[in-house]
Every structure is written in structure tokens, then in C-alpha cells.
Short mmCIF file of C-alpha atoms in Angstrom, two decimals:
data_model
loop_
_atom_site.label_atom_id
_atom_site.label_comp_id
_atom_site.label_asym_id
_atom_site.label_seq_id
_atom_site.Cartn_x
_atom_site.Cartn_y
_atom_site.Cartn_z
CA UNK A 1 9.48 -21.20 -27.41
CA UNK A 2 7.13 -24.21 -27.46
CA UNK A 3 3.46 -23.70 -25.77
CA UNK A 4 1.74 -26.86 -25.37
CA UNK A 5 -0.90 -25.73 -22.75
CA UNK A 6 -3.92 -24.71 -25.26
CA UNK A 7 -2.21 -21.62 -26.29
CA UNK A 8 -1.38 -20.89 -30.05
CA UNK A 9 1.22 -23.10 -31.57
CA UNK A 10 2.61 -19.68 -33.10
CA UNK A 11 6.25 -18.96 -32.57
CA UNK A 12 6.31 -16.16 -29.98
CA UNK A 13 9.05 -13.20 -29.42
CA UNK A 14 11.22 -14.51 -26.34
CA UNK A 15 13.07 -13.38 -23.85
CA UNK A 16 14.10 -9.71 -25.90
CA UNK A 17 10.18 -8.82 -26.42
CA UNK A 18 8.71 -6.03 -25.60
CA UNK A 19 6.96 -7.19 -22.37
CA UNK A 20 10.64 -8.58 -21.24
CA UNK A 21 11.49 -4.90 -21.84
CA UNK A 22 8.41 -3.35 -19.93
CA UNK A 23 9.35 -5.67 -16.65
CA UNK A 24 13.03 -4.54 -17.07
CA UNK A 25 11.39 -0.83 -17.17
CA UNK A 26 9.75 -1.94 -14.07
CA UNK A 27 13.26 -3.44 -12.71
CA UNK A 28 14.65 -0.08 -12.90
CA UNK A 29 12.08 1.93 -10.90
CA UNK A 30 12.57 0.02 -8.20
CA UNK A 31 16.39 0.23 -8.27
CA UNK A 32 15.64 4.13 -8.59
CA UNK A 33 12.90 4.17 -5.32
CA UNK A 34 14.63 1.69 -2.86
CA UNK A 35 17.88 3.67 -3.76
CA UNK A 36 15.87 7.04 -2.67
CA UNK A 37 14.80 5.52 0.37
CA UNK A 38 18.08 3.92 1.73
CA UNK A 39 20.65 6.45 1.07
CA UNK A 40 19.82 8.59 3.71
CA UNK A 41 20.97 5.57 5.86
CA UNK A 42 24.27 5.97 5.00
CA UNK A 43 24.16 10.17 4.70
CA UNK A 44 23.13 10.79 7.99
CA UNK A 45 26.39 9.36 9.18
CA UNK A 46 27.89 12.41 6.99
CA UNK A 47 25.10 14.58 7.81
CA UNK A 48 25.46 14.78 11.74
CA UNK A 49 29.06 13.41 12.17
CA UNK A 50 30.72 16.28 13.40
CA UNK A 51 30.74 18.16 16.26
CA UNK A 52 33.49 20.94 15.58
CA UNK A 53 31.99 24.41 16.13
CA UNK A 54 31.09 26.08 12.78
CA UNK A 55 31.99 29.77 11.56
CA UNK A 56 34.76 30.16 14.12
CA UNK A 57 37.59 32.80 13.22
CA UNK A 58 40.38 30.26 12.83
CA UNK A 59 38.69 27.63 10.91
CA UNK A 60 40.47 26.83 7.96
CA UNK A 61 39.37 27.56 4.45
CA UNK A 62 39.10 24.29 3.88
CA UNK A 63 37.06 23.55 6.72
CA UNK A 64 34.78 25.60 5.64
CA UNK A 65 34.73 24.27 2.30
CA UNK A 66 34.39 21.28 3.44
CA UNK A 67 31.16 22.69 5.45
CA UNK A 68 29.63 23.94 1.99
CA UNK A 69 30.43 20.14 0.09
CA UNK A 70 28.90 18.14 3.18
CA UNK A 71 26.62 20.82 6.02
CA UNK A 72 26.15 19.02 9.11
CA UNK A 73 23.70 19.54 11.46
CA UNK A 74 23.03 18.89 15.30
CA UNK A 75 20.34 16.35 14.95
CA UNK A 76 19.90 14.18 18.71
CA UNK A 77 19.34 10.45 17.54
CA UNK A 78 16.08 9.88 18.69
CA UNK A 79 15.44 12.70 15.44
CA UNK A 80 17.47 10.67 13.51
CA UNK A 81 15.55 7.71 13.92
CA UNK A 82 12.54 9.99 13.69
CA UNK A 83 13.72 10.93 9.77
CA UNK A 84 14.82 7.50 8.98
CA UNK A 85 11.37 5.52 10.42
CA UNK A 86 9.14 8.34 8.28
CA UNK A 87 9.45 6.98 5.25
CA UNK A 88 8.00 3.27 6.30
CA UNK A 89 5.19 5.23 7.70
CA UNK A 90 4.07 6.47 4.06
CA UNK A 91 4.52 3.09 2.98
CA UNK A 92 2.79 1.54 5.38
CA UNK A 93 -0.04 3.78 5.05
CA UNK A 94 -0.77 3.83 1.86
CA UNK A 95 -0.71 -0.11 1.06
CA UNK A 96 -4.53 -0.79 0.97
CA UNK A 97 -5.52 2.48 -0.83
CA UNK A 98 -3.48 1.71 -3.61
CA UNK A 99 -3.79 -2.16 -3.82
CA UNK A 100 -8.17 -0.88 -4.27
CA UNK A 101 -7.29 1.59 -6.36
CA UNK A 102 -4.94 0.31 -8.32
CA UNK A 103 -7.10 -2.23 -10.13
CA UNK A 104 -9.77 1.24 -10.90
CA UNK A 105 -7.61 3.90 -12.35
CA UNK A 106 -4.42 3.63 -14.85
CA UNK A 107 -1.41 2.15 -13.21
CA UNK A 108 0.80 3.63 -15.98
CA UNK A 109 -0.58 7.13 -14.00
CA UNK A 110 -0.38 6.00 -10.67
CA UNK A 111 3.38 4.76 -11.04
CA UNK A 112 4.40 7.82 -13.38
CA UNK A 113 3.35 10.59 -10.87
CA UNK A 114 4.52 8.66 -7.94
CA UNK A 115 7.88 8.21 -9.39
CA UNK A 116 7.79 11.28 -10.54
CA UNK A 117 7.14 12.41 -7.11
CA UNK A 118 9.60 10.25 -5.05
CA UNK A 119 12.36 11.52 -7.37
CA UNK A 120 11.59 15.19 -7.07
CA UNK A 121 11.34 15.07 -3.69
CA UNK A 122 14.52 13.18 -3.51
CA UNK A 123 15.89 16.60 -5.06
CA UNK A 124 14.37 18.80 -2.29
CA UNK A 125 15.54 16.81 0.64
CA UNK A 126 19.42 18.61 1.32
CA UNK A 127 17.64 22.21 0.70
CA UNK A 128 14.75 21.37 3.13
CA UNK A 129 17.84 19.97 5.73
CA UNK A 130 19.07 23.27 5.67
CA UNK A 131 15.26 24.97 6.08
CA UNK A 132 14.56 23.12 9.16
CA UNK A 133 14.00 18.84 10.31
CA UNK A 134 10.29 19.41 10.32
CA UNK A 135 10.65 19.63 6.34
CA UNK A 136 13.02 16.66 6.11
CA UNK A 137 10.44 14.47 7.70
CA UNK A 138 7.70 15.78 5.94
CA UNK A 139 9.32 15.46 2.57
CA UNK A 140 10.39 11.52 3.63
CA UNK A 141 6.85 10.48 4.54
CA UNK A 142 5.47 12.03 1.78
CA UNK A 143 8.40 10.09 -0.59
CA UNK A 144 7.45 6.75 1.69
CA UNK A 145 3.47 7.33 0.28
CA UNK A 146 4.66 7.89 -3.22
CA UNK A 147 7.40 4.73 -3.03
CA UNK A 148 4.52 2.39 -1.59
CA UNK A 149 2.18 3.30 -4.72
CA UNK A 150 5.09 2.49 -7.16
CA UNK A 151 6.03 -0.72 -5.51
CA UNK A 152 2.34 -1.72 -4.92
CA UNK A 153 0.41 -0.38 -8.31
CA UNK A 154 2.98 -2.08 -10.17
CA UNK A 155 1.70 -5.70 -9.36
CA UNK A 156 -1.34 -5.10 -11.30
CA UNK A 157 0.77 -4.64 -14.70
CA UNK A 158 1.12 -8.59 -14.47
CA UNK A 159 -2.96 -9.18 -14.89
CA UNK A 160 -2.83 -8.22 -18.30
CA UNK A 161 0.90 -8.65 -19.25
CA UNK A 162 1.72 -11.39 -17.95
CA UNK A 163 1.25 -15.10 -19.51
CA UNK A 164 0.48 -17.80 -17.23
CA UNK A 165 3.66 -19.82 -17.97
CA UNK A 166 5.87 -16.55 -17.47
CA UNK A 167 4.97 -14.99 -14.82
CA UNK A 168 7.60 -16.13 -12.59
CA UNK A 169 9.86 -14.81 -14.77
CA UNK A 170 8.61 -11.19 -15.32
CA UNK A 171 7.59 -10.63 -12.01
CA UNK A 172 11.34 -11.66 -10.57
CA UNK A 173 12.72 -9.28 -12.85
CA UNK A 174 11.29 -6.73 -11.99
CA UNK A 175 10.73 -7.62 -8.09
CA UNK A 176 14.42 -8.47 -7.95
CA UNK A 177 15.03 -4.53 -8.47
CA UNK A 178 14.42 -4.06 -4.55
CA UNK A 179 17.16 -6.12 -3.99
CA UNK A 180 19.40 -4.57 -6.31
CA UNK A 181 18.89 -0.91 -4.97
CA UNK A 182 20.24 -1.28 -1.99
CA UNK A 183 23.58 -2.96 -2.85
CA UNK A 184 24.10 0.11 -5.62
CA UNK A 185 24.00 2.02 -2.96
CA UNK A 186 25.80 0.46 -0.61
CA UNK A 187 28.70 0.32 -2.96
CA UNK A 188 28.40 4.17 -4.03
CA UNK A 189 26.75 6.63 -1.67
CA UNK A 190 30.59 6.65 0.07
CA UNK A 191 32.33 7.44 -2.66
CA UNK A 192 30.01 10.09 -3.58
CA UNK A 193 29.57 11.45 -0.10
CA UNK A 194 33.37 11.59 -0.25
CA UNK A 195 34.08 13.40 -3.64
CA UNK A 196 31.07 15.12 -4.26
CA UNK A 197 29.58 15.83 -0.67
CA UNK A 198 26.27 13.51 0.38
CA UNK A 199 23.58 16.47 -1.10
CA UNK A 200 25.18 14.74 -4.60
CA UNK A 201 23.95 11.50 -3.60
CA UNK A 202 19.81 12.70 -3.50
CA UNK A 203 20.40 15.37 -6.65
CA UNK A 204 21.76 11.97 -8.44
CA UNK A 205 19.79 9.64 -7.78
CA UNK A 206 16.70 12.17 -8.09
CA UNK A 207 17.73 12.84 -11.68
CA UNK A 208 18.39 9.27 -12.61
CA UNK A 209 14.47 8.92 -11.27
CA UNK A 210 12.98 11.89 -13.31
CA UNK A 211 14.94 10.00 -16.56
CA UNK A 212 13.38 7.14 -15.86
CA UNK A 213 9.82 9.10 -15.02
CA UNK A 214 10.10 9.93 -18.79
CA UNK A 215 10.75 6.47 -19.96
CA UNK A 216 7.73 5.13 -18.09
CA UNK A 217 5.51 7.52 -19.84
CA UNK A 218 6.33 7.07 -23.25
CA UNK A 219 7.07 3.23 -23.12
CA UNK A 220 4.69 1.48 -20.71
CA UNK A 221 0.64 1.10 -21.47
CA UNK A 222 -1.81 -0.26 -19.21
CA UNK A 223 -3.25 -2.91 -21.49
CA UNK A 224 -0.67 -4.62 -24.32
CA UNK A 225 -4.09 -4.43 -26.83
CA UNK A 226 -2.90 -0.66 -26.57
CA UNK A 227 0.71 -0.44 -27.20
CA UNK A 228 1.55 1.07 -30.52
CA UNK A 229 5.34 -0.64 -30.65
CA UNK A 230 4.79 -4.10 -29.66
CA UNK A 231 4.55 -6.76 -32.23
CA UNK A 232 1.02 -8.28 -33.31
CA UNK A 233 2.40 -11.76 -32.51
CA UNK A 234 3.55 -10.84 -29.57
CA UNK A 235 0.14 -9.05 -28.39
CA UNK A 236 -1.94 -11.70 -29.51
CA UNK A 237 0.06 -14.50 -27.72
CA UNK A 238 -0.72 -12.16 -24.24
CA UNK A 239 -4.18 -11.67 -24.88
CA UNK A 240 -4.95 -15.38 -25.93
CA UNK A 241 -3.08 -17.15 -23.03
CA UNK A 242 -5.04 -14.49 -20.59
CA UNK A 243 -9.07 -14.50 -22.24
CA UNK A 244 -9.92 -16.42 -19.38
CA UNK A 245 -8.58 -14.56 -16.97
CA UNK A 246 -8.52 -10.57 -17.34
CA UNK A 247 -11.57 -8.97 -17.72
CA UNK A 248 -12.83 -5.79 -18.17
CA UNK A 249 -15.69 -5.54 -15.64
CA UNK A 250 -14.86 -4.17 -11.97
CA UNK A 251 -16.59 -6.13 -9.63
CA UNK A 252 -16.52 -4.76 -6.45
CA UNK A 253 -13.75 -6.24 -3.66
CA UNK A 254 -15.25 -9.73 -2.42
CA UNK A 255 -14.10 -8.41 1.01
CA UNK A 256 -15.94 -10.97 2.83
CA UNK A 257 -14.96 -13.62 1.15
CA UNK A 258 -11.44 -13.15 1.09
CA UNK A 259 -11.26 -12.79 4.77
CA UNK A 260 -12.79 -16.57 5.22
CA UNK A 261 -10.32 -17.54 2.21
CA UNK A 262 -7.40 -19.64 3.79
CA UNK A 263 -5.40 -19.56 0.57
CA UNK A 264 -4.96 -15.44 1.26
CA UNK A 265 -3.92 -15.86 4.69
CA UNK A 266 -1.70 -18.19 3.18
CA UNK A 267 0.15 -15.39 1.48
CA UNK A 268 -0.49 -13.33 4.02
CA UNK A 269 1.25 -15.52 6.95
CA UNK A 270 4.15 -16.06 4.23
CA UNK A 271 4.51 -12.50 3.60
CA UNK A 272 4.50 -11.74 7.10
CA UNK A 273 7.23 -14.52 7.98
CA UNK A 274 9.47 -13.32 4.75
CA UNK A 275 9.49 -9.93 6.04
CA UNK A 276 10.28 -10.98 9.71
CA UNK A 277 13.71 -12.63 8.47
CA UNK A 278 14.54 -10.52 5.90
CA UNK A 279 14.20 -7.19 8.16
CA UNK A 280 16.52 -8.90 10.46
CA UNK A 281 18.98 -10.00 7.75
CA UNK A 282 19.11 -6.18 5.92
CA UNK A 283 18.85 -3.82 9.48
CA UNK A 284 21.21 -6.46 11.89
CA UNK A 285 23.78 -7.68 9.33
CA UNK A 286 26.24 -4.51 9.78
CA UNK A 287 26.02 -5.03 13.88
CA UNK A 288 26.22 -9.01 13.06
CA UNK A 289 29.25 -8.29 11.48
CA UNK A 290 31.02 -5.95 13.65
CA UNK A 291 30.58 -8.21 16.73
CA UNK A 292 31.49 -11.50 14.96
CA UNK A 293 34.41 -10.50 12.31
CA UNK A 294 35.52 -6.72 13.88
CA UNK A 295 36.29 -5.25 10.51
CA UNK A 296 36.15 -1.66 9.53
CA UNK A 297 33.35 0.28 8.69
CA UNK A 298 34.71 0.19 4.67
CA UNK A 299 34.85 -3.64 4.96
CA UNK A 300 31.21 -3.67 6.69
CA UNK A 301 29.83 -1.68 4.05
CA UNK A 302 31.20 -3.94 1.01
CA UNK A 303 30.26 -7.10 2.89
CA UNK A 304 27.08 -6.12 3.80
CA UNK A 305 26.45 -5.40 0.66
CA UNK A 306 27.50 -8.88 -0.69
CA UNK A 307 23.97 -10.27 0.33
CA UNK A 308 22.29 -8.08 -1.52
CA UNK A 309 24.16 -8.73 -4.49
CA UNK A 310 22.81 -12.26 -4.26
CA UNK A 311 19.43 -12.19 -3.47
CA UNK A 312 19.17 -10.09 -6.79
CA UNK A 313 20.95 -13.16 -8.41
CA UNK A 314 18.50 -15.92 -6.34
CA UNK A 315 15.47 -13.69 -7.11
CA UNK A 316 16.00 -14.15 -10.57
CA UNK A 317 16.91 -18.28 -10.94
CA UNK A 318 13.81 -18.84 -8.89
CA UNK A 319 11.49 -17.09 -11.44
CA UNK A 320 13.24 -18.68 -14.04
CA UNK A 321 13.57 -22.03 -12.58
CA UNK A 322 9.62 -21.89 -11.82
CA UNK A 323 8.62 -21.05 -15.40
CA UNK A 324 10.76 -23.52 -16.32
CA UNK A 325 9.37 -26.29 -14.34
CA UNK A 326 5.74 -24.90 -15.54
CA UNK A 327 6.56 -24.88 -19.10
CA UNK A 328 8.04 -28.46 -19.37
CA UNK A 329 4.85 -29.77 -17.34
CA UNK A 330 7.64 -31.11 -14.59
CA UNK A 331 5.73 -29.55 -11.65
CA UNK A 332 2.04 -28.64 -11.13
CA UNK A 333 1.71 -24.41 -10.29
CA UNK A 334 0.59 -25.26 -7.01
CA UNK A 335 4.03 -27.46 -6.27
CA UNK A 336 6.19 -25.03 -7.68
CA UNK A 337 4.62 -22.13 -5.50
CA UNK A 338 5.66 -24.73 -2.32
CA UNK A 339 8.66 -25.21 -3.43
CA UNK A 340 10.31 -22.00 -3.76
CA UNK A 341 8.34 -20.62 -0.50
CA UNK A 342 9.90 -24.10 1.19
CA UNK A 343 13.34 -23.09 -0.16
CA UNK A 344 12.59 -19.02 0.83
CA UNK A 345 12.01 -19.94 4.36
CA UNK A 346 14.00 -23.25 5.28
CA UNK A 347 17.19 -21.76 3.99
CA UNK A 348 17.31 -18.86 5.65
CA UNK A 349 16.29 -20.17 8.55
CA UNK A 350 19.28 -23.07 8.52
CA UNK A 351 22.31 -20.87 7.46
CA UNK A 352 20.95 -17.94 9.89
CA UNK A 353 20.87 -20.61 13.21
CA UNK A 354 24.43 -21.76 11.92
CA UNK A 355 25.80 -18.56 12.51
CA UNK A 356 26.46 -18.08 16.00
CA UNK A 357 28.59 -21.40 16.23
CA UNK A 358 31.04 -20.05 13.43
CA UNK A 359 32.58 -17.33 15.70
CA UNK A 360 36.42 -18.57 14.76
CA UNK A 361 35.91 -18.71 10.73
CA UNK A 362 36.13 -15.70 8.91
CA UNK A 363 35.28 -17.14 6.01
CA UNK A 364 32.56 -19.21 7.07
CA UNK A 365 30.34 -16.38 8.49
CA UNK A 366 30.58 -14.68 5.45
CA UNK A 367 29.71 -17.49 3.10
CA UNK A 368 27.03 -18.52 5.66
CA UNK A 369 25.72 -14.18 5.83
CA UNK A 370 25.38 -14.02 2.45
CA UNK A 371 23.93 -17.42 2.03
CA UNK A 372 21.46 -16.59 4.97
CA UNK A 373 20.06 -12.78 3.32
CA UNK A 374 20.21 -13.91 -0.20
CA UNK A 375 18.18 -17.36 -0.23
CA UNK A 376 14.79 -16.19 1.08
CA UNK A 377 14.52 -14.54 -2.58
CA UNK A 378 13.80 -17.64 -3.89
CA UNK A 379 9.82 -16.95 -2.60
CA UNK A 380 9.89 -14.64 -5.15
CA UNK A 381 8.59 -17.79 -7.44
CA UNK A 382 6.60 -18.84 -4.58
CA UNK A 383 4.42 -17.04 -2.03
CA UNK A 384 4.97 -13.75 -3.86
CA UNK A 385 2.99 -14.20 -6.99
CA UNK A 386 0.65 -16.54 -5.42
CA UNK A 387 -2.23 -13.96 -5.43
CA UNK A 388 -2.08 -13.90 -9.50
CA UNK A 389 -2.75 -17.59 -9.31
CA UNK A 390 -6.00 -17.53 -7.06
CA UNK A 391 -7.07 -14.43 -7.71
CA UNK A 392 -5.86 -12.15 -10.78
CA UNK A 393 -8.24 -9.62 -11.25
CA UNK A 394 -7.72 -8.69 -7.11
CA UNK A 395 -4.05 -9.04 -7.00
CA UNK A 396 -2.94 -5.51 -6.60
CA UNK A 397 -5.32 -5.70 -3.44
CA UNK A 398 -4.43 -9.15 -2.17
CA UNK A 399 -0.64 -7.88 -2.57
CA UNK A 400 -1.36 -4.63 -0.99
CA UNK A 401 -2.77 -6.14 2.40
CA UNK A 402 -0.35 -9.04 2.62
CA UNK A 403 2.40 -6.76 1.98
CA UNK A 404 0.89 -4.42 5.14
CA UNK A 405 0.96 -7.78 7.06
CA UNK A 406 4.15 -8.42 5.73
CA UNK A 407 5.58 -4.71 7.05
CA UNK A 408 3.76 -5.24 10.59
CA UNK A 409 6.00 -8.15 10.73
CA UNK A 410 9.01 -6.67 9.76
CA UNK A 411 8.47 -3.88 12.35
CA UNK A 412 8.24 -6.31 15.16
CA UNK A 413 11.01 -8.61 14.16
CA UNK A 414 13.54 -5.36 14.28
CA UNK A 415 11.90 -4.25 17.75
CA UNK A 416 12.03 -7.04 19.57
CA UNK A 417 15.92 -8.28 17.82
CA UNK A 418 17.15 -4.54 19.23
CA UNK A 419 15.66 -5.56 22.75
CA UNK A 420 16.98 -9.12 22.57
CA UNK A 421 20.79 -7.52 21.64
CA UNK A 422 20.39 -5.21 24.56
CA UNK A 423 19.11 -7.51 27.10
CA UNK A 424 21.08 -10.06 26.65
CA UNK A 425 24.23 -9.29 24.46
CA UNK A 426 26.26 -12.43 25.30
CA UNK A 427 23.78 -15.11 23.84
CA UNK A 428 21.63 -12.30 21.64
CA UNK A 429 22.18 -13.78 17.97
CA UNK A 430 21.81 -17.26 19.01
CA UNK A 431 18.31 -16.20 20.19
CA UNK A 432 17.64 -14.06 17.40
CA UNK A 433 18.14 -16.93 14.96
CA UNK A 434 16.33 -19.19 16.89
CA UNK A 435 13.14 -17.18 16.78
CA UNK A 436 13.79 -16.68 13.05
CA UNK A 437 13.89 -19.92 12.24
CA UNK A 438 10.74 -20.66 14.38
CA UNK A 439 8.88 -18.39 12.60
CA UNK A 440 10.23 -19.69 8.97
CA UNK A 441 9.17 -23.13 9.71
CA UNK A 442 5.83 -22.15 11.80
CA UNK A 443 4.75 -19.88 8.51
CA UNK A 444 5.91 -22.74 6.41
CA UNK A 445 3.80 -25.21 7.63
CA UNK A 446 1.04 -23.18 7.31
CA UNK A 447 1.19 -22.05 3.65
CA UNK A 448 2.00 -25.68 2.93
CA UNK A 449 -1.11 -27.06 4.20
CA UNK A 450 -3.40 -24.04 3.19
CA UNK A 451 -1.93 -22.69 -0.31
CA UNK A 452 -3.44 -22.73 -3.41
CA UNK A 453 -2.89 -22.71 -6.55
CA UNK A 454 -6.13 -22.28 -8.70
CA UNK A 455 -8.34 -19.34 -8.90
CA UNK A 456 -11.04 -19.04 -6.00
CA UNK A 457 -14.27 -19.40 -6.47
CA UNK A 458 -14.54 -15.59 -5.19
CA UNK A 459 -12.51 -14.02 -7.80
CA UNK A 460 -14.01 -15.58 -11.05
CA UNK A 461 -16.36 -13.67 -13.30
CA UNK A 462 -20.15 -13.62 -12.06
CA UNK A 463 -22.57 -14.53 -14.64
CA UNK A 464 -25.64 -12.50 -14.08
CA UNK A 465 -28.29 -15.47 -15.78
CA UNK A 466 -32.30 -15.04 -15.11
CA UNK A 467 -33.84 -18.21 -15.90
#
């Protein structure tokens, strides 16, 4: 791989070095965490689908075998939505603590015992079912707090392993894991809850995420100047495209300043618009799809899961296609940051308003659904990694509070979509759409006047000089 920005003319490892490995590391944790959290989705349907008196005389043996595989229990559905909603709460939560402390103590730490934490407690969840709900929704909030510090902590690993020119790259890899998680389980909770019974599906995935716990800790360091396995080549090229950049002072958070920054709103208004269309596209795609195509709940499941599938695949050609445009000087880093965010919003926007008017096509809405969910990945190369560019040593904070923004946003979007559907049912996506695509182009314009793409004047080193 050629440099030809002022870095060493060296030959560096490519795409199979070790901090290729380390973001595919990172990849996997969050397939393991966003599987954790969205499984219970489909469970519950298991877990309170029945509503055949238990212990009964004549109940068959199989029955009750059948009771033992998969208990049910009589939980009302405003409990239900009470379980399902804790977990966001312990994300939400947590954010800021975690973006400020995150850039303080080790992040190889904070992600180990959080992932270490979330699986465990994955593990305890169909024992505490059967202790009481309280426990259920006290082990999910408390897996919510220790998911948020995995998927927020990790965003600091890119300060100091990260090159300039591949950081689009790395951080889609491993970003594009959120994606992926749901559509593994999408495709396998049901055949699990069927074989196995759905307590399977949490001791599973629980142990894959206590494997992976034990990868983390003997593979990943904080700093690559550390790591006893990675190639001298390799660490050099890090540290020397990075001297100017990372560090190792802690200044304290510049808290004024980035409130009057307009390039952090920036990302903030663009997390906060990504989050409103993409919360609509994962929680309103299933109802979309029963109203439009009237398929069974098998068929919903795959092709809701289709989406998924390729916003992992997006995710990952826009972090390659921005490095690539970096390296090969064809775009500036402040174009390329527009131009994925343009493509993350506007296309979403576009096939999402088309929609409605392809009521007689079966194939259409599906092209057009999958389309719709999977392009506004491409701001992963964009708006997502735009705090490294203006301010790397304060990323894990800047991503921290724009990803709270980002979650406020969310939470509104599915509120007020589940009062437009029951207000107005007859002309309900059309509206829905609409306002998506308002919001797309309104947070659009914004970033594309405001964003930047070099580092603020806040966030650079301080040079205490007396003269």
C-alpha cells in the first residue's frame, strides 16, 4: 500500500494486520451485545404466548415437557414493553459517563468487564424469569449500562489505532457489527426457540460472549506501542501517521467550547436525524410488511431480516470507498464526510417516501424495504467518524453525547410513528415517510453547511509558553 501523505514510504502490513484483526475483534463484540439485547424481542413471543392452564391433571406429558423446554409466564403487555424499553434506559444513561471516562481509564478494561458483564447477565436472565419480573428488568437495565459502555468506550480504540487514511475502514468494520447482530438473530432465535426452547437462545449467546470476553483480554491493548504480537513495521507506521495527533496529556473536557462549536452540533443533528430513520426502519418494518405484503410471520421474520443483511454490506463499501477516495487524493476528508452523510440521509429518505405508492408490487416493496433500511449505513464513512477528524483526543466524548442526541431522536421518531399508525391508519405510512424524509433533508442541510473536517482549534494540544 502506497502512502504519499508525509507518512513513511515503508511498505506496510495491509488489510490481514494485526489492527485489521483488533477491529474485526471489535466487529464481533458487537454482533455478541446487539444479539443480547434483541433476542428477547423475539422470546417474549415464546415466553408469554400461551394461555393454557399449567399443572392440570390431564395435561399431557408432553405438554408438560414442553412447559420445562419453553416456561411461559402471564406477563400483561404494558410489562412487556416495560422489560423490552429497560435495556435502552441503561444505554441511554450511561452515554456521557463513559464517553468522559473513557478517554481517562483503559478501554481494554472498560470493554472487557462490560462484555463480560452483558454476557453473564445474558446467562441469568431465564432463571431470574422464573424468580420474579422485577429481576428480569433489573438484570436488562443493568445489561443496557454494560452494552452502552462497550459500544461507546470502543470509539476511543481508533485515537491511537487508527491511521488517518484508514479510518473509514476500521471503524466500518467494526461499527458494521450492530448491523449484523440483529439479522443473526433474526435468522436463528426461531429455530432455537423451536428445538432447544428460547432459555437456549440467552445461555448461547451468553457463552459465545464470555468466549469472546477472553479473546478481548488477551488480544487487544490500549496503545499499539504496547502490543507484544504486532509487527514493528506495522506499529511504527500507526504511531508515525498519528504523532500529531494522540497525545498523552489529559486536558480537561473543553466543555464550553464545544457547546459554541457548530461542527459538533453538526454530528450531533446528523446523529440525531440517522437515528430518527433508522428506528423507524428496524421497529416499523415487520408492521410495514404485514399491512403492505400480508405474509406470514416466518416470511416477516426472513424479510425483515433482509435489510439488515445489507446495511452490514453498505456499512462496509462506504468505509472502504471513503479510504479509498482519501488515499488516491480524489476527494478532500471534509467532501468525503458530505458525501456519504448526503448518501446516508437522501437515500433513505427517497426509497422510504416511494413506498406507500408500491402497494400492488410484491417485489417492488421489498427491493425498495431493503433498499430504504440498508442505505443510511453509508454515514458510517460520513457523520459517524466525523468527531475523530475535528477532535481526536475528545472523540469517545463527542460520540458519547451525539449518540445520546442520537437515542433522544430515535425515541421520538418510534413514539410519535405508533401515534401516527393509530390515528390515522389509512394514510399512516405515507405520513410517516414524509416526516422521515423531512427530517433527512432538514439534518442534511445542516451538516452540509456547518461540518468540518479539520481539527478545532479547541481540541489541539495547549502549549503552556511564558515569555
Amino acid at each position: 500500500m502506497q502512502m504519499d501523505n508525509g507518512l513513511p514510504p515503508k511498505k506496510v502490513p495491509g488489510f490481514c494486520s494485526f489492527r485489521y484483526g483488533l477491529s474485526f475483534l471489535v466487529h464481533c463484540c458487537n454482533v455478541i451485545i446487539t444479539a443480547q439485547r434483541a433476542c428477547l424481542n423475539l422470546t417474549m413471543v415464546v415466553m408469554v404466548n400461551s394461555t393454557d392452564p399449567h399443572g392440570l391433571p390431564n395435561t399431557s406429558t408432553k405438554k408438560l415437557l414442553d412447559n420445562i423446554k419453553n416456561p411461559v409466564y402471564n406477563w400483561s403487555p404494558d410489562i412487556q414493553g416495560i422489560i423490552l424499553s429497560s435495556t435502552s434506559y441503561g444505554v441511554i444513561i450511561i452515554q456521557v459517563p463513559v464517553g468522559y471516562f473513557s478517554g481517562i481509564y483503559s478501554t481494554k478494561k472498560m470493554i472487557g468487564f462490560a462484555l463480560c458483564l452483558s454476557s453473564v447477565l445474558s446467562l441469568l436472565i431465564p432463571p431470574a424469569a422464573g424468580i420474579g419480573v422485577a429481576w428480569v428488568i433489573v438484570c436488562r437495565a443493568v445489561q443496557g449500562a454494560a452494552q452502552g459502555i462497550v459500544g461507546t468506550a470502543q470509539f476511543e480504540i481508533y485515537v491511537k489505532w487508527a491511521p488517518p487514511l484508514e479510518r473509514g475502514r476500521l471503524t466500518s468494520m467494526s461499527t458494521s457489527g450492530f448491523l449484523l447482530g440483529p439479522f443473526i438473530v433474526l435468522l436463528v432465535t426461531g429455530v432455537i426457540c423451536e428445538s432447544l426452547g428460547w432459555p437456549m437462545v440467552f445461555y448461547i449467546f451468553g457463552a459465545c460472549g464470555c468466549a469472546v470476553c477472553l479473546l478481548w483480554f488477551v488480544l487487544f491493548y490500549d496503545d499499539p506501542k504496547d502490543h507484544p504480537c504486532i509487527s514493528i513495521s506495522e506499529k511504527e507506521y500507526i504511531t508515525s501517521s498519528l504523532v500529531q495527533q494522540v497525545s498523552s496529556s489529559r486536558q480537561p473536557l473543553p466543555i464550553k467550547a464545544m457547546l459554541k462549536s457548530l461542527p459538533v452540533w453538526a454530528i450531533s443533528i446528523g446523529s440525531f436525524t440517522f437515528f430518527w430513520s433508522h428506528n423507524i426502519m428496524t421497529l416499523y418494518t415487520p408492521m410495514f410488511i404485514n399491512s403492505m405484503l400480508h405474509v406470514n410471520i416466518k416470511e416477516n421474520g426472513f424479510l425483515s431480516s433482509l435489510p439488515y443483511l445489507f446495511a452490514w454490506i453498505c456499512g462496509n463499501l462506504a468505509g472502504q470507498l471513503s479510504d479509498f477516495f482519501l488515499t488516491r487524493n480524489i476527494l478532500s476528508v471534509i467532501a468525503v464526510r458530505k458525501l456519504f452523510t448526503a448518501a446516508g440521509f437522501l437515500l433513505p429518505a427517497i426509497f422510504g417516501v416511494c413506498l406507500p405508492y408500491l402497494s400492488s408490487s410484491f417485489y417492488s416493496i421489498v427491493i425498495f424495504l431493503i433498499l430504504a433500511g440498508a442505505t443510511g449505513s453509508f454515514c458510517l464513512g460520513g457523520v459517524f467518524i466525523n468527531g475523530l477528524d475535528i477532535a481526536p483526543r475528545y472523540f469517545g466524548f463527542i460520540k458519547a453525547c451525539s449518540t445520546l442526541t442520537g437515542m433522544i431522536g430515535g425515541l421520538i421518531a418510534s413514539t410519535l410513528t405508533g401515534l401516527i399508525l393509530k390515528q390515522d391508519p389509512e394514510s399512516a405510512w405515507f405520513k410517516t415517510f414524509i416526516l422521515m424524509a423531512a427530517i433527512n433533508v432538514t439534518g442534511l442541510i445542516f451538516y452540509l453547511i456547518v461540518a468540518k473536517a479539520e481539527i478545532q482549534d479547541w481540541a489541539k494540544e495547549k502549549q503552556h509558553t511564558r515569555l
